[in-house]
Coordinates of C-alpha atoms in Angstrom, one line a residue:
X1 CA 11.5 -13.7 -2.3
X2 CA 9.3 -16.4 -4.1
X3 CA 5.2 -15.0 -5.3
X4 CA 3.9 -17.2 -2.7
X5 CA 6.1 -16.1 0.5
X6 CA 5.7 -12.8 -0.9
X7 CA 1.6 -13.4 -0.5
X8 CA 2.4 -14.1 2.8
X9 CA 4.7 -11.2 3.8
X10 CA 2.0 -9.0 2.1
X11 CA -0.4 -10.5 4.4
X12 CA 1.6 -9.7 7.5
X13 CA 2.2 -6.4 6.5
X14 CA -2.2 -5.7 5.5
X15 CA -3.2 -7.0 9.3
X16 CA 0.3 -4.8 11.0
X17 CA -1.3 -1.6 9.4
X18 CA -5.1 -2.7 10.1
X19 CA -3.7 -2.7 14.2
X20 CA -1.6 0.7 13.8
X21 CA -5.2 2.4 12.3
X22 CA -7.3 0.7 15.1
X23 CA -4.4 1.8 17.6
X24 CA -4.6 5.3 16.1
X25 CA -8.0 5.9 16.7
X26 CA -8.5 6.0 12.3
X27 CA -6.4 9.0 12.2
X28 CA -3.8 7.0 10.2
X29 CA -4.5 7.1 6.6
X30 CA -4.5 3.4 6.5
X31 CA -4.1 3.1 2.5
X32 CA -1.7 5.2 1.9
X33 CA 0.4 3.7 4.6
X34 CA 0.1 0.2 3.1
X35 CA 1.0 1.6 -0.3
X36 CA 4.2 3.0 1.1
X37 CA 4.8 -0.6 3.3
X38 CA 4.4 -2.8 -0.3
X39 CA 6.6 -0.6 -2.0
X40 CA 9.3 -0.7 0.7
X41 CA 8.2 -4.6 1.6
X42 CA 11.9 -6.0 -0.4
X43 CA 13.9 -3.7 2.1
X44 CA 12.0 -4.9 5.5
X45 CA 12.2 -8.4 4.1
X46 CA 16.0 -8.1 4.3
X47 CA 16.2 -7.9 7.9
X48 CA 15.0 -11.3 7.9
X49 CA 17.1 -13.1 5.2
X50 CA 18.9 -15.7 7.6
X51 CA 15.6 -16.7 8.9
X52 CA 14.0 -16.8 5.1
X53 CA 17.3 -18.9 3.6
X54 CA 16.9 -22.1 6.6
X55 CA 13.1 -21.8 5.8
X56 CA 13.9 -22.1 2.0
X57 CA 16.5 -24.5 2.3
X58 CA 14.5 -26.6 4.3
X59 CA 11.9 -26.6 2.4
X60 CA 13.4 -27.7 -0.6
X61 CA 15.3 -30.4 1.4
X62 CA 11.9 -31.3 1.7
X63 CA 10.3 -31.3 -2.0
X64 CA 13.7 -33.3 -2.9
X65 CA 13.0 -35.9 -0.4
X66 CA 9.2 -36.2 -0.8
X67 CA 7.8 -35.5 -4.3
X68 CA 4.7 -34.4 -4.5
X69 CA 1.6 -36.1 -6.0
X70 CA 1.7 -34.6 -9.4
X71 CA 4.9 -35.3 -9.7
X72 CA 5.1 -39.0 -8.9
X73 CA 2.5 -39.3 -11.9
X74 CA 4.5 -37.6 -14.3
X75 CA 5.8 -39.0 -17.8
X76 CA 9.4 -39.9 -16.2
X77 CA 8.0 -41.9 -13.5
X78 CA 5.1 -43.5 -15.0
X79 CA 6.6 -44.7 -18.1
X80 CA 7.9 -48.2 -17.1
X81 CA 4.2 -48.8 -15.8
X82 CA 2.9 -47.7 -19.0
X83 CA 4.7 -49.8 -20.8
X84 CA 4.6 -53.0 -19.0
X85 CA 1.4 -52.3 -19.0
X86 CA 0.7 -52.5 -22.6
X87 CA 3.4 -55.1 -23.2
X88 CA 1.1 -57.5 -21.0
X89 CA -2.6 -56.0 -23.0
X90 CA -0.8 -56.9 -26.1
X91 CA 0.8 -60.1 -25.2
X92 CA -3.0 -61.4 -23.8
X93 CA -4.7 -60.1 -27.3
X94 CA -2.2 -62.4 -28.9
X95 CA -2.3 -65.7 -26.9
X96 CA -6.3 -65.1 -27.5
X97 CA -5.9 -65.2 -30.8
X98 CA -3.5 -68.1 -30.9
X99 CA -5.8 -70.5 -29.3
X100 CA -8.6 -69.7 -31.3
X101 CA -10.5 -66.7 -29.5
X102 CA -12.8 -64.6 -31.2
X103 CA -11.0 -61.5 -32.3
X104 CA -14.1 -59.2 -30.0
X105 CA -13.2 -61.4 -26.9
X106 CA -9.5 -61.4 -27.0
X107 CA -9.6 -57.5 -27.9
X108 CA -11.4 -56.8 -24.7
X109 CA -9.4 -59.9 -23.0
X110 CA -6.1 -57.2 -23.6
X111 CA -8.5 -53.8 -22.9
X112 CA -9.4 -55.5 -19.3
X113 CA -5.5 -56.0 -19.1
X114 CA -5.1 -52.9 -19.9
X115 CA -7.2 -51.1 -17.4
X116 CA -5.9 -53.4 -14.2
X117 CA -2.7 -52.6 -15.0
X118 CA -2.8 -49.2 -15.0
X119 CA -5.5 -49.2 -12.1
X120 CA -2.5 -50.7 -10.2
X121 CA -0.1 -48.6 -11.0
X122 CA -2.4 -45.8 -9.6
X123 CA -3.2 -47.5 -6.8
X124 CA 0.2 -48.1 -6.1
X125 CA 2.0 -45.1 -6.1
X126 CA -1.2 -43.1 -4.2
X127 CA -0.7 -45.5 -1.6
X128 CA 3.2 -45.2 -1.4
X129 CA 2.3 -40.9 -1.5
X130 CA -0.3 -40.7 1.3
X131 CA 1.4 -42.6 4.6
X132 CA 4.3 -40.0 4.1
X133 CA 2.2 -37.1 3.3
X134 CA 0.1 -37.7 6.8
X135 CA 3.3 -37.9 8.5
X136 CA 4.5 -34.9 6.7
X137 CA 2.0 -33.0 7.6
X138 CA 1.7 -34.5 11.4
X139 CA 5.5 -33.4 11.6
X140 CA 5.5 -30.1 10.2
X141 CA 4.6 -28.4 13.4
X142 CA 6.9 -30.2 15.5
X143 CA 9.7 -27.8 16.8
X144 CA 12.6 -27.9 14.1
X145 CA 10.0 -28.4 11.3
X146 CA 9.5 -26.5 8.3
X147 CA 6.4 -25.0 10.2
X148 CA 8.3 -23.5 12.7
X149 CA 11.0 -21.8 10.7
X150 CA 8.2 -20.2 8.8
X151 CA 6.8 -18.3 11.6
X152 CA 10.2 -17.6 12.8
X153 CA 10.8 -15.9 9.1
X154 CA 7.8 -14.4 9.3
X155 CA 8.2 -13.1 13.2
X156 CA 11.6 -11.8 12.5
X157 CA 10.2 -10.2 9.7
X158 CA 7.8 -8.5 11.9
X159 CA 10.0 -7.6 14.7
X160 CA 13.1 -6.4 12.3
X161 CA 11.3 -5.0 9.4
X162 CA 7.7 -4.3 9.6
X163 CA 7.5 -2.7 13.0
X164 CA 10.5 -0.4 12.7
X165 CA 8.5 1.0 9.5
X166 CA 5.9 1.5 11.3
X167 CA 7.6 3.2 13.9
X168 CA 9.4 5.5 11.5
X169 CA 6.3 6.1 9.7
X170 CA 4.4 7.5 12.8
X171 CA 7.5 9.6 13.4
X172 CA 7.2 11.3 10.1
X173 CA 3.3 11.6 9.8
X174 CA 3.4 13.1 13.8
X175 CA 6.2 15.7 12.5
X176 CA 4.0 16.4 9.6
X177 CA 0.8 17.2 12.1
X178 CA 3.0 19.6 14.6
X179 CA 4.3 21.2 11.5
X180 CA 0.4 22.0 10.1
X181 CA -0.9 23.3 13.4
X182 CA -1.1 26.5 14.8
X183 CA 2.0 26.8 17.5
X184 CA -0.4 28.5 20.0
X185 CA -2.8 25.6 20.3
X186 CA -0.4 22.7 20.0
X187 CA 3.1 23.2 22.8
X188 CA 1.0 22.3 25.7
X189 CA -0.8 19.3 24.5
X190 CA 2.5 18.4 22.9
X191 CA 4.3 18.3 26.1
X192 CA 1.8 16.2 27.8
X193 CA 1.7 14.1 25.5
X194 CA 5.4 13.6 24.9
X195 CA 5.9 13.1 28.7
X196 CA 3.1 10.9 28.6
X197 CA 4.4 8.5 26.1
X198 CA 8.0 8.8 27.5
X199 CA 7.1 7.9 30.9
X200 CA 5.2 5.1 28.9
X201 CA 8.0 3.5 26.9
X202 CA 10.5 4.3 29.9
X203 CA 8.2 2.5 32.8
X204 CA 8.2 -0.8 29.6
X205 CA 11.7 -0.7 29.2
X206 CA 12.3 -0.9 32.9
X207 CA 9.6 -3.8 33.3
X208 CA 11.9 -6.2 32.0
X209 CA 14.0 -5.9 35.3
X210 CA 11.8 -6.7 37.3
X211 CA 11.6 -10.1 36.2
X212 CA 12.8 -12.2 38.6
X213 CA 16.6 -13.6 37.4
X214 CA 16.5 -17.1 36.4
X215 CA 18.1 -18.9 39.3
X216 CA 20.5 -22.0 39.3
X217 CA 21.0 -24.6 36.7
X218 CA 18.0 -25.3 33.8
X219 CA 17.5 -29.0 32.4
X220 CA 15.1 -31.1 31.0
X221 CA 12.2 -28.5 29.2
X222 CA 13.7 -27.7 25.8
X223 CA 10.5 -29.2 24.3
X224 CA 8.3 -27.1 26.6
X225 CA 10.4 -24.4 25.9
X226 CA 10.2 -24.7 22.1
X227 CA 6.4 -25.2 21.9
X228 CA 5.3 -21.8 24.1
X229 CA 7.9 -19.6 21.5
X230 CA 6.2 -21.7 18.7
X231 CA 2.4 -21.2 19.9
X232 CA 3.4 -17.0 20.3
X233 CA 5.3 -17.1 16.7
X234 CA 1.7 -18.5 15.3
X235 CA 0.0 -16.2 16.9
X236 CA 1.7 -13.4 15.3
X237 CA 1.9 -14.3 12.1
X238 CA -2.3 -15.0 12.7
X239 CA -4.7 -12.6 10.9
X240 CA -6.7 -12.2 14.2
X241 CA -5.1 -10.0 17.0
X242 CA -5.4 -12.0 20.1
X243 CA -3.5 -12.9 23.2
X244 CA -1.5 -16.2 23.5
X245 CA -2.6 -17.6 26.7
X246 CA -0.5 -20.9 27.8
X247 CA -1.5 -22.9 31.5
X248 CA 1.3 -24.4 32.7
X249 CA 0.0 -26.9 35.3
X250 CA 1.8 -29.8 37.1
X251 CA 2.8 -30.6 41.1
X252 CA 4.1 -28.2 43.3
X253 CA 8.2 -28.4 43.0
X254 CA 7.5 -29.1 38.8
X255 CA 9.2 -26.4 38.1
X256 CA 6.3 -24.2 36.6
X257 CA 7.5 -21.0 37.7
X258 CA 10.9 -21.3 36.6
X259 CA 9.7 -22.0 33.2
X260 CA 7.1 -19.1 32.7
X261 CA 10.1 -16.6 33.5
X262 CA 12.5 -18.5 31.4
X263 CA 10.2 -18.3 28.3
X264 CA 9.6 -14.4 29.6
X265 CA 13.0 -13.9 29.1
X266 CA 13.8 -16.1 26.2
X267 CA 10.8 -13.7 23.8
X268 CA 11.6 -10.9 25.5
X269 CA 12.8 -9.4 22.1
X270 CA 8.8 -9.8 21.2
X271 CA 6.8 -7.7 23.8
X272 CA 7.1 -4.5 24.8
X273 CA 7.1 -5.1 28.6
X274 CA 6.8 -7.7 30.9
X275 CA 5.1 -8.3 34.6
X276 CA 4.8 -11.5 36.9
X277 CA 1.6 -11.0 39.5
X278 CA 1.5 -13.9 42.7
X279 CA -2.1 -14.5 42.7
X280 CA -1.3 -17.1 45.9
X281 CA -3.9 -19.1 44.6
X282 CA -2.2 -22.8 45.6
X283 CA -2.7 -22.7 49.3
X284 CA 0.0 -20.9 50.5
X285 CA -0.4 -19.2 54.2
X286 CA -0.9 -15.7 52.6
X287 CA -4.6 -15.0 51.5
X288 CA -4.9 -15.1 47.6
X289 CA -4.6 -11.7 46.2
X290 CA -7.7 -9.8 44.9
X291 CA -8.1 -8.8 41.6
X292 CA -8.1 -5.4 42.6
X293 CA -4.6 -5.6 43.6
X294 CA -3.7 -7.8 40.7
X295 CA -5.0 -5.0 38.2
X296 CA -3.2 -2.3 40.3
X297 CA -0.1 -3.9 39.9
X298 CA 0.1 -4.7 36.0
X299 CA -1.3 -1.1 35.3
X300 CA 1.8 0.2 37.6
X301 CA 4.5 -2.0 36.3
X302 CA 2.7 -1.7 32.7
X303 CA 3.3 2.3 32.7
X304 CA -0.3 3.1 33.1
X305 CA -1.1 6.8 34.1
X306 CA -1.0 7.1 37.7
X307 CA -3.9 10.1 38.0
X308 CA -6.3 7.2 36.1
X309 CA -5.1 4.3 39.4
X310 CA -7.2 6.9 41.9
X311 CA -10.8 6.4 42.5
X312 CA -13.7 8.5 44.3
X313 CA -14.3 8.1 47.9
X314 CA -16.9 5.8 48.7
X315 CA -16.5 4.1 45.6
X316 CA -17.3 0.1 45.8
X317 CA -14.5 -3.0 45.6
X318 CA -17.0 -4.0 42.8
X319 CA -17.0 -0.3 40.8
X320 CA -13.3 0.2 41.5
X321 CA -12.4 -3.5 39.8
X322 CA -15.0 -2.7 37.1
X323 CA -13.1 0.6 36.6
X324 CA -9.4 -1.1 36.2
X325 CA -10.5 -3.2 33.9
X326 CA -11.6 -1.3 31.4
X327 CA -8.2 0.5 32.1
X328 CA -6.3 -2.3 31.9
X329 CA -7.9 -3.8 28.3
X330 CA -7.9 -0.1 27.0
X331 CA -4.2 0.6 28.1
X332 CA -2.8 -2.5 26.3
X333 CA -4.9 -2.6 23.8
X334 CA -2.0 -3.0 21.0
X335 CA 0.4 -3.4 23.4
X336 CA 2.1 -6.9 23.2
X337 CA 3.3 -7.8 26.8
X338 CA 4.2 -10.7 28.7
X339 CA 2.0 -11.1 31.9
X340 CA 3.2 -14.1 34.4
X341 CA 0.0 -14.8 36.2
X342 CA 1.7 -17.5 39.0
X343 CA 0.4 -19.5 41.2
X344 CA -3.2 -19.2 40.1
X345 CA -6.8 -20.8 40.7
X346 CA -9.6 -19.1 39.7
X347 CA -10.5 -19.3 36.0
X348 CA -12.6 -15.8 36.3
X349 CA -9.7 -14.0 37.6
X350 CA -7.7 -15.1 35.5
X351 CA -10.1 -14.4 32.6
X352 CA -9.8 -11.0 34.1
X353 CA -6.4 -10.3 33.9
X354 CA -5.9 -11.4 30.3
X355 CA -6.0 -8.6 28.1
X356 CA -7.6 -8.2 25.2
X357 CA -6.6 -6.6 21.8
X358 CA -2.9 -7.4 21.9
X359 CA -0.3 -9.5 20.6
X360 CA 0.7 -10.2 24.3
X361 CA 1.8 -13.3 26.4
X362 CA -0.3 -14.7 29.2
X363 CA 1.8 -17.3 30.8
X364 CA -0.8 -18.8 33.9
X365 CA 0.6 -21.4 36.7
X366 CA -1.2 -23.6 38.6
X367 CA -1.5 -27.0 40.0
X368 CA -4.0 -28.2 38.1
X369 CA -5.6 -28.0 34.5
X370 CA -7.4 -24.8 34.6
X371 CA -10.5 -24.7 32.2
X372 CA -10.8 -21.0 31.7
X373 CA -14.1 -19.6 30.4
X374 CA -15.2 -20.1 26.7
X375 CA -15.7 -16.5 25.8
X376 CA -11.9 -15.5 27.0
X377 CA -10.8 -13.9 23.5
X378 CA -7.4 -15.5 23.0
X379 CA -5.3 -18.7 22.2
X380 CA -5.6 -20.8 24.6
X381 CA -3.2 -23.8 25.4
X382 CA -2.5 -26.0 28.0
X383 CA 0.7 -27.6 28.7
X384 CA 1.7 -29.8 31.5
X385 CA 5.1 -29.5 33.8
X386 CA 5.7 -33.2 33.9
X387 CA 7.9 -34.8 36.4
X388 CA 11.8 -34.8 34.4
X389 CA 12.7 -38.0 32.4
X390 CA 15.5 -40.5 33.4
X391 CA 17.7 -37.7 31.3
X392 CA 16.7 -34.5 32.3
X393 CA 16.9 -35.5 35.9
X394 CA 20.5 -36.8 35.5
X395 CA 21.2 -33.4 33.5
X396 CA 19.8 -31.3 36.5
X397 CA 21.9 -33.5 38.8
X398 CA 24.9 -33.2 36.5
X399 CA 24.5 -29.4 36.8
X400 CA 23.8 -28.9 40.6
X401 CA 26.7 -31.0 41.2
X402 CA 29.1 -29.5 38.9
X403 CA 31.1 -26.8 41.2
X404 CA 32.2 -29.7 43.3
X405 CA 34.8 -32.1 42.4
X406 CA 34.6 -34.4 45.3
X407 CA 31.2 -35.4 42.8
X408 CA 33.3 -35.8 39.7
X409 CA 36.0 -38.6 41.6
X410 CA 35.3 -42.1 41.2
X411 CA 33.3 -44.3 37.6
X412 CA 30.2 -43.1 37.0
X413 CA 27.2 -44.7 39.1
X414 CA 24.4 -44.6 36.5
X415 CA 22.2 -46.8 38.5
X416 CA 22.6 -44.8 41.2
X417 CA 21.7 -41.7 39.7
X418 CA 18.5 -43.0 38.1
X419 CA 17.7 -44.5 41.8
X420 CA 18.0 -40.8 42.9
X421 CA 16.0 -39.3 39.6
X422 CA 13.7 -41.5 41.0
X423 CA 13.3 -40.8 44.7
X424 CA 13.3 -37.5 43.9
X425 CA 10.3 -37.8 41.8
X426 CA 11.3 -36.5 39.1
X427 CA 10.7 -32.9 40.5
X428 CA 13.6 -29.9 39.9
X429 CA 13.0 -28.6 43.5
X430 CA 13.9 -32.0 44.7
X431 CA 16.5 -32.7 42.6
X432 CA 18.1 -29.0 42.8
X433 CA 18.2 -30.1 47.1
X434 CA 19.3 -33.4 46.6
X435 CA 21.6 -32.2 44.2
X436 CA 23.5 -30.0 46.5
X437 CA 24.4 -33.0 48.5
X438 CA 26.6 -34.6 45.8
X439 CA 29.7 -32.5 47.1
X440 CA 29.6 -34.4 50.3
X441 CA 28.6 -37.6 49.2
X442 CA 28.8 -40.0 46.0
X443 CA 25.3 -41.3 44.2
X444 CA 25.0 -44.5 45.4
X445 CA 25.5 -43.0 49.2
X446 CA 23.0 -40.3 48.1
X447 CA 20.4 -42.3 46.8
X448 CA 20.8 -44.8 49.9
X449 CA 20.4 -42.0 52.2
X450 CA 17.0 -40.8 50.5
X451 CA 16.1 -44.0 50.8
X452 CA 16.2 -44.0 54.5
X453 CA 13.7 -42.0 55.3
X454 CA 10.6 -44.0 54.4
X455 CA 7.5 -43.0 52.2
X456 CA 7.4 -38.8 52.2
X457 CA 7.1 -36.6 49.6
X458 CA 9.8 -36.1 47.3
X459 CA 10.7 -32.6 48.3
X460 CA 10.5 -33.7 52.1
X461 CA 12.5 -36.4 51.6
X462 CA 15.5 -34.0 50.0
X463 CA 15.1 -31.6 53.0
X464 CA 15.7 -33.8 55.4
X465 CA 19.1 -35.0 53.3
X466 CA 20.0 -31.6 53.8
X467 CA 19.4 -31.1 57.2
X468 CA 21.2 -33.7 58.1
X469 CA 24.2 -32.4 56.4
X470 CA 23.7 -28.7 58.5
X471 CA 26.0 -28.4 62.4
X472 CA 24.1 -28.8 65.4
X473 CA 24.3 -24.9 65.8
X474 CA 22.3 -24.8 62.5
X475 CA 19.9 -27.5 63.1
X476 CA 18.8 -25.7 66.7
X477 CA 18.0 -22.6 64.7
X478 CA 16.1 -24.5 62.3
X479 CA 14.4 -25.5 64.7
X480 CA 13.6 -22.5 66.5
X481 CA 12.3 -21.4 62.8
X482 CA 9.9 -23.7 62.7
X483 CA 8.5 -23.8 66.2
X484 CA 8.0 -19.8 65.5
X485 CA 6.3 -20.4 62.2
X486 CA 3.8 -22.5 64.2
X487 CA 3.5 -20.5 66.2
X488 CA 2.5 -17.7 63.9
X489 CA 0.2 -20.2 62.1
X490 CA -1.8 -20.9 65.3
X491 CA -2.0 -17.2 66.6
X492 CA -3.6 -16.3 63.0
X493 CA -6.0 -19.1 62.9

């Protein structure tokens, strides 16, 4: 490992120990711990070495492309300058002198020479360095840059090496404490704690489950995709222990949901446990859900102790919500998580529900930009769920379609496609229903047929496709559906 990647490893390694003595309560010997992680720092590092080699090799992929500075201003390169440079200060001394010019005057004819020339050089090769250094530097975050496979190094470094230590280490220093104490003070506390902790890490471990199962075909947000795992890989690798919180805001039908519990389970191998919480905050029938309830839930599904979830009688919404809160922060207080806040629209709430002193994931959906508070204490980033290009529509159509070969016969109808990517809006849902109706017809009779039905919204618009498509018996129950939900709806207004 080079000095200066070793810097940073050593970094990583000071601010995972700082957490495990806050997380302790300071009964970790915090020195002595970090003594034993730099001495053992070469074997952690190895559980990252495929991750460390692309970040090297890239890296010098990139010094060989792009010198640096110093470099382009070394003897090799600047030689030929130099010289013609003198060649011409010489050369203009000697004409001077030929015609008659006092020796004084033609000296400082060639020293003015001189000085231009090499003040062109200079100016020269700073100006061919700095274009490519600004786009160096505006590139290196991109996804695929030399940026990202540093915190990727430096996250698997984390994950594989430095927390396992840890772990081991608290082992050891836990049987070292049982071993020191007096057996008739210790079994009973032992046990509780030990069941405690195993209920804990058994309620995490089951969390992940109930993520909802990423449903149907996926196109069209690798980007998106690639910059919510970069933001969390900066975040870890940051010497402040905060939250990553990422709003993920665009139309209803966008696809915002499906992408928060994609990314949950694409860095699932970084948190501990996971939860999704339906705020019904975008106008859906149901009343939104209280914060109350919210907090109840994530502290439940989180493996929070159920004796703290019961409150006095007469106790107030207000004291009760005041109460979970302080739970809440205090129970995943160096606890990295992922927490799925959908469908959301209040800023406070969601401010709320964010906890604090953790490595964890808040992914928040909504339909519009949601300014949270200044004082939330996390990363904050907002991200809009565009409409799909021209190409990620036709690769969602591509997919929807791809069980049925009556879809595959015939050329390929590009125009027709983009003409459905198009009345579609641009919008998964829409495309997912529209999609469905390849089997049965081509594109071009597709797109004609979404055509037909005039200016709706883009979801609408694929409905009705479908329900076309659906036997009379079908249709009258649909109908029946929806005269009942009306129904309903009028009865509870």
């Amino acid at each position: 490992m080079r000095e200066s990647h070793r810097a940073e490893a050593e970094g990583l390694l000071v601010r995972a120990v700082e957490e495990e003595v806050r997380r302790s309560g300071g009964r970790t010997e915090g020195n002595t711990l970090l003594a034993r992680g730099r001495s053992a720092l070469d074997a952690m590092a190895a559980g990252a070495d495929e991750e460390y080699a692309a970040y090297v090799r890239a890296l010098d992929a990139e010094r060989a492309e792009r010198p640096p500075l110093s470099e382009r201003f070394s003897r090799q390169s600047l030689g030929t300058p130099a010289l013609v440079t003198s060649v011409a200060a010489v050369a203009a001394v000697g004409a001077d002198v030929a015609l008659g010019t006092a020796t004084g005057i033609a000296f400082g004819a060639g020293a003015v020479v001189a000085v231009a020339g090499a003040a062109t050089t200079v100016a020269k090769v700073t100006a061919s360095h700095w274009p490519a250094a600004h786009r160096r530097a505006g590139a290196a975050g991109q996804p695929g840059g030399t940026e990202q496979l540093r915190l990727q190094w430096l996250t698997a470094l984390e994950v594989r090496g430095i927390r396992p230590f840890l772990d081991q280490q608290r082992v050891l220093t836990s049987a070292t404490r049982r071993t020191a104490k007096k057996p008739t003070v210790v079994p009973q506390l032992r046990g509780g704690d030990r069941s405690a902790a195993a209920r804990r890490r058994s309620v995490l471990e089951q969390s992940f489950g109930h993520l909802p199962e990423p449903d149907g075909p996926f196109a069209g947000r690798r980007a998106a995709m690639a910059q919510i795992a970069q933001w969390v890989h900066a975040a870890r690798v940051s010497t402040e222990t905060k939250p990553t919180v990422v709003v993920l805001y665009g139309a209803p039908g966008s696809g915002r949901t499906e992408l928060a519990v994609r990314a949950a389970h694409q860095l699932k191998d970084q948190f501990r446990g996971a939860c999704v919480v339906d705020l019904r905050g975008g106008g859906s029938f149901e009343a939104p859900l209280s914060t109350r309830d919210a907090l109840l839930h994530l502290l439940n599904r989180l493996g929070a102790p159920r004796e703290q979830l019961l409150f006095r009688e007469g106790s107030s919404p207000e004291q009760q919500v005041r109460r979970l809160s302080e739970l809440y922060h205090q129970h995943l207080t160096g606890l990295p998580v992922t927490v799925v806040l959908d469908d959301a629209s209040d800023p406070e709430q969601v401010r709320t529900l964010v906890p604090e002193r953790s490595d964890s994931l808040v992914l928040v959906t909504a339909r519009e930009r949601l300014g949270l508070p200044d004082d939330v204490p996390a990363w904050v980033h907002q991200l809009p769920v565009e409409p799909l290009d021209t190409a990620g529509a036709e690769e969602l159509l591509r997919a929807v379609a791809e069980p049925s070969a009556a879809s595959a016969e015939g050329p390929y109808d590009a125009q027709s496609t983009d003409r459905v990517g198009e009345l579609c809006g641009g919008l998964p849902l829409a495309l997912r229903i529209a999609g469905s109706s390849l089997g049965e017809r081509t594109a071009h009779r597709l797109a004609t047929d979404l055509d037909a039905y005039g200016p709706v919204e883009p979801v609408e618009r694929a409905l009705w496709v479908r329900y076309t498509d659906q036997s009379d018996q079908a249709r009258r129950l649909l109908r029946r559906l929806a005269l009942a939900g009306r129904a309903s709806l009028g009865a509870a207004a």
